[in-house]
Coordinates of C-alpha atoms in Angstrom, one line a residue:
X19 CA -8.3 5.9 -2.7
X20 CA -9.6 9.2 -1.3
X21 CA -7.8 11.3 1.3
X22 CA -10.1 13.8 3.1
X23 CA -8.7 17.1 4.2
X24 CA -10.3 16.9 7.6
X25 CA -8.4 13.7 8.4
X26 CA -5.1 15.5 8.1
X27 CA -3.3 17.0 11.1
X28 CA -1.4 20.3 11.1
X29 CA 1.7 20.5 13.1
X30 CA 3.7 23.8 13.0
X31 CA 3.6 24.9 9.4
X32 CA 3.0 21.5 7.8
X33 CA 0.2 19.1 7.2
X34 CA 0.7 15.4 7.9
X35 CA -1.4 12.3 7.3
X36 CA -1.3 10.4 10.7
X37 CA -1.9 7.1 9.0
X38 CA 1.4 7.3 7.2
X39 CA 3.5 7.3 10.4
X40 CA 4.8 4.2 12.2
X41 CA 5.8 6.6 15.0
X42 CA 4.5 10.1 15.4
X43 CA 7.3 12.8 15.5
X44 CA 7.7 14.6 18.7
X45 CA 8.3 17.9 17.1
X46 CA 7.7 19.4 13.7
X47 CA 7.9 23.1 12.9
X48 CA 8.7 23.6 9.3
X49 CA 8.9 21.6 6.1
X50 CA 12.6 21.1 6.7
X51 CA 11.8 19.2 9.8
X52 CA 9.3 17.1 7.9
X53 CA 11.7 16.2 5.1
X54 CA 14.5 15.3 7.6
X55 CA 12.4 12.5 9.2
X56 CA 14.1 9.2 9.2
X57 CA 12.3 6.7 7.0
X58 CA 13.1 3.6 9.1
X59 CA 11.7 5.3 12.2
X60 CA 8.7 7.2 10.9
X61 CA 7.7 5.3 7.8
X62 CA 8.2 5.3 4.1
X63 CA 5.4 7.8 3.4
X64 CA 6.0 10.1 6.4
X65 CA 7.2 13.0 4.2
X66 CA 4.0 13.2 2.1
X67 CA 0.3 13.1 2.7
X68 CA -0.2 10.3 0.2
X69 CA 0.2 6.5 0.0
X70 CA -0.9 4.0 -2.6
X71 CA -4.3 3.6 -0.8
X72 CA -4.9 7.3 -0.4
X73 CA -4.0 9.1 -3.6
X74 CA -6.5 11.8 -4.2
X75 CA -7.0 14.7 -1.7
X76 CA -10.6 15.9 -1.3
X77 CA -10.6 19.3 0.3
X78 CA -14.0 20.7 -0.7
X79 CA -17.4 19.1 -1.6
X80 CA -17.0 20.0 -5.3
X81 CA -13.8 17.8 -5.4
X82 CA -15.8 14.6 -4.8
X83 CA -17.0 14.0 -8.3
X84 CA -13.5 14.4 -9.8
X85 CA -12.0 12.2 -7.2
X86 CA -14.4 9.3 -7.8
X87 CA -13.9 9.6 -11.6
X88 CA -10.2 9.4 -11.1
X89 CA -10.6 6.3 -8.9
X90 CA -12.7 4.7 -11.6
X91 CA -10.1 5.5 -14.2
X92 CA -7.3 4.1 -11.9
X93 CA -9.2 0.8 -11.4
X94 CA -9.7 0.5 -15.2
X95 CA -5.9 0.9 -15.5
X96 CA -5.4 -1.8 -12.8
X97 CA -7.7 -4.2 -14.6
X98 CA -6.1 -3.8 -18.0
X99 CA -2.6 -2.3 -17.6
X100 CA -1.4 -3.3 -21.0
X101 CA -4.0 -1.1 -22.6
X102 CA -2.1 1.9 -21.1
X103 CA 1.5 0.7 -20.6
X104 CA 3.9 -1.1 -22.9
X105 CA 4.6 -4.7 -21.9
X106 CA 8.3 -4.0 -21.3
X107 CA 7.6 -1.1 -18.9
X108 CA 4.8 -3.0 -17.1
X109 CA 6.8 -6.1 -16.6
X110 CA 9.7 -4.1 -15.2
X111 CA 7.3 -2.1 -13.0
X112 CA 6.0 -5.3 -11.5
X113 CA 9.5 -6.3 -10.5
X114 CA 10.6 -3.2 -8.7
X115 CA 7.5 -2.0 -6.9
X116 CA 7.2 -2.2 -3.1
X117 CA 3.4 -1.5 -2.9
X118 CA 0.1 -2.8 -4.0
X119 CA -1.3 -1.5 -7.3
X120 CA 0.5 0.6 -9.9
X121 CA 1.8 4.1 -10.1
X122 CA -0.8 6.6 -11.3
X123 CA -1.1 10.0 -9.8
X124 CA -1.6 11.9 -6.5
X125 CA -2.6 15.3 -5.2
X126 CA -5.4 17.7 -4.5
X127 CA -8.0 17.1 -7.3
X128 CA -9.4 20.6 -6.9
X129 CA -6.1 22.4 -7.1
X130 CA -6.6 23.4 -10.8
X131 CA -2.8 22.9 -11.2
X132 CA -1.3 19.8 -12.8
X133 CA 2.3 18.9 -12.9
X134 CA 3.0 16.3 -15.6
X135 CA 6.3 14.4 -15.3
X136 CA 7.8 11.9 -17.7
X137 CA 7.7 8.5 -15.9
X138 CA 8.0 6.9 -12.5
X139 CA 11.6 6.7 -11.1
X140 CA 13.0 3.4 -10.1
X141 CA 13.9 4.6 -6.6
X142 CA 10.9 7.0 -6.3
X143 CA 7.4 6.6 -7.8
X144 CA 8.2 3.2 -9.3
X145 CA 9.1 1.9 -5.9
X146 CA 6.6 3.8 -3.7
X147 CA 3.7 4.6 -6.1
X148 CA 3.8 8.3 -5.3
X149 CA 4.8 10.7 -8.0
X150 CA 8.0 12.7 -7.5
X151 CA 8.7 11.2 -4.1
X152 CA 11.7 9.7 -2.3
X153 CA 14.3 9.8 -5.1
X154 CA 16.7 12.7 -5.7
X155 CA 14.7 14.4 -8.4
X156 CA 11.4 14.0 -6.5
X157 CA 12.8 15.4 -3.3
X158 CA 14.4 18.3 -5.1
X159 CA 11.0 19.2 -6.7
X160 CA 9.4 19.0 -3.2
X161 CA 12.1 21.2 -1.6
X162 CA 11.8 23.7 -4.4
X163 CA 8.0 24.0 -4.0
X164 CA 8.2 24.2 -0.3
X165 CA 10.9 26.9 -0.6
X166 CA 8.4 28.9 -2.8
X167 CA 5.7 28.6 -0.1
X168 CA 3.8 25.8 -1.8
X169 CA 3.1 22.5 -0.2
X170 CA 3.8 20.0 -3.0
X171 CA 1.0 17.8 -1.8
X172 CA -1.5 20.5 -2.7
X173 CA -1.0 20.4 -6.4
X174 CA -1.9 17.4 -8.7
X175 CA 1.0 15.4 -10.0
X176 CA 1.1 12.6 -12.6
X177 CA 3.3 11.2 -15.3
X178 CA 2.9 10.7 -19.1
X179 CA 4.2 7.1 -18.8
X180 CA 2.6 5.4 -15.8
X181 CA 4.9 2.3 -15.5
X182 CA 8.7 2.7 -14.8
X183 CA 10.7 1.9 -17.9
X184 CA 13.6 -0.6 -17.5
X185 CA 16.6 1.0 -15.7
X186 CA 14.9 4.4 -15.9
X187 CA 15.6 4.7 -19.6
X188 CA 12.5 6.0 -21.2
X189 CA 12.2 5.1 -24.9
X190 CA 9.2 7.3 -25.6
X191 CA 5.4 6.9 -25.4
X192 CA 2.6 6.0 -27.7
X193 CA -1.2 6.2 -28.1
X194 CA -1.7 4.0 -25.0
X195 CA -0.1 6.5 -22.7
X196 CA -1.5 9.5 -24.4
X197 CA -5.0 8.1 -24.2
X198 CA -4.9 7.6 -20.5
X199 CA -3.3 11.0 -19.8
X200 CA -5.9 12.7 -22.0
X201 CA -8.8 11.1 -20.0
X202 CA -7.1 12.0 -16.7
X203 CA -6.7 15.6 -17.6
X204 CA -10.2 15.8 -19.0
X205 CA -11.5 14.8 -15.6
X206 CA -9.3 17.3 -13.8
X207 CA -9.8 20.3 -16.1
X208 CA -6.8 22.1 -14.7
X209 CA -6.4 25.8 -15.3
X210 CA -2.5 25.6 -15.3
X211 CA -0.5 22.7 -16.7
X212 CA 3.2 22.3 -16.2
X213 CA 5.3 20.0 -18.4
X214 CA 8.1 18.7 -16.2
X215 CA 10.7 17.7 -18.8
X216 CA 10.8 17.4 -22.6
X217 CA 8.8 14.1 -22.7
X218 CA 5.9 15.7 -20.9
X219 CA 6.2 18.8 -23.2
X220 CA 6.0 16.6 -26.3
X221 CA 3.0 14.6 -25.0
X222 CA 1.0 17.6 -24.0
X223 CA 1.7 19.2 -27.4
X224 CA 0.4 16.1 -29.1
X225 CA -2.7 16.4 -27.1
X226 CA -3.1 20.0 -28.1
X227 CA -2.8 21.3 -24.6
X228 CA -1.1 24.5 -23.5
X229 CA 1.5 23.9 -20.9
X230 CA 4.4 25.8 -19.3
X231 CA 7.7 23.9 -19.8
X232 CA 10.0 23.5 -16.8
X233 CA 13.2 21.6 -16.8
X234 CA 13.0 18.2 -15.0
X235 CA 14.6 18.2 -11.6
X236 CA 16.8 15.3 -12.8
X237 CA 18.4 17.9 -15.1
X238 CA 19.6 19.7 -12.0
X239 CA 20.5 16.5 -10.1
X240 CA 22.7 15.4 -12.9
X241 CA 24.7 18.6 -12.4
X242 CA 25.2 17.9 -8.7
X243 CA 22.3 20.1 -7.5
X244 CA 20.2 18.5 -4.8
X245 CA 19.0 21.6 -3.0
X246 CA 17.0 24.5 -4.5
X247 CA 19.3 27.1 -6.0
X248 CA 18.5 30.5 -7.5
X249 CA 18.1 29.1 -11.0
X250 CA 15.5 26.4 -10.2
X251 CA 13.6 28.7 -7.8
X252 CA 13.3 31.3 -10.5
X253 CA 12.1 28.7 -13.0
X254 CA 9.6 27.0 -10.7
X255 CA 8.3 30.4 -9.5
X256 CA 5.8 30.0 -12.4
X257 CA 4.0 27.4 -10.3
X258 CA 3.7 29.7 -7.3
X259 CA 2.3 32.5 -9.6
X260 CA -0.3 30.1 -11.0
X261 CA -1.3 28.9 -7.5
X262 CA -1.7 32.5 -6.2
X263 CA -3.6 33.5 -9.3
X264 CA -6.1 30.6 -8.9
X265 CA -6.4 30.4 -5.2
X266 CA -5.5 34.0 -4.0
X267 CA -2.5 32.8 -2.0
X268 CA -0.5 29.7 -0.9
X269 CA -1.0 27.3 2.0

């Protein structure tokens, strides 16, 4: 479940996980080259560091304890999924997934920055197990962060609801979902929390946590926006500011 920083490879301006590639790319220079890779040729997970078996990036020694606690929590979720997901969502999730396990979270556990989405998408996290990945809203978020100078794989990303709701129609959340999210964030202890969408904002408010609200990328996608524009870049600039404030720069 752990992905160690030293196992990554840097090509040009981007980091890759060699294990995610069916075929290694001949040339990569920028994140745009990375995101343009063909899935059939290079692999489903070629555009991210993560996969269902390597979810949590460990960059420094102090990250170890958090990572192992998150792995323990994830395994608890796997053993008793209906403690944390509604039956309706869980049964639908089991039908659509194309990976072993269940959606949970992914990212650098020591980033001190947590992005909280609403729920896995049917063509994105629900299918691949990786948050904000592969579907239109996920790739818009990634392009936006890359455009701001932040590698989206170097923040921590999770969702309030861990199982994909039927037909992507989220009917809300309850104490099950809140309890799991609260334990997850208690392990992480982030310094900056971003609520990606109104559902996340409501959940974090119920938990008594301060969060910066950002419109969900799906809001932009529904308006025909699939590439970062001035509005979303200005809005998501808050993440870059937090990253610089905490880490002294971006990488």
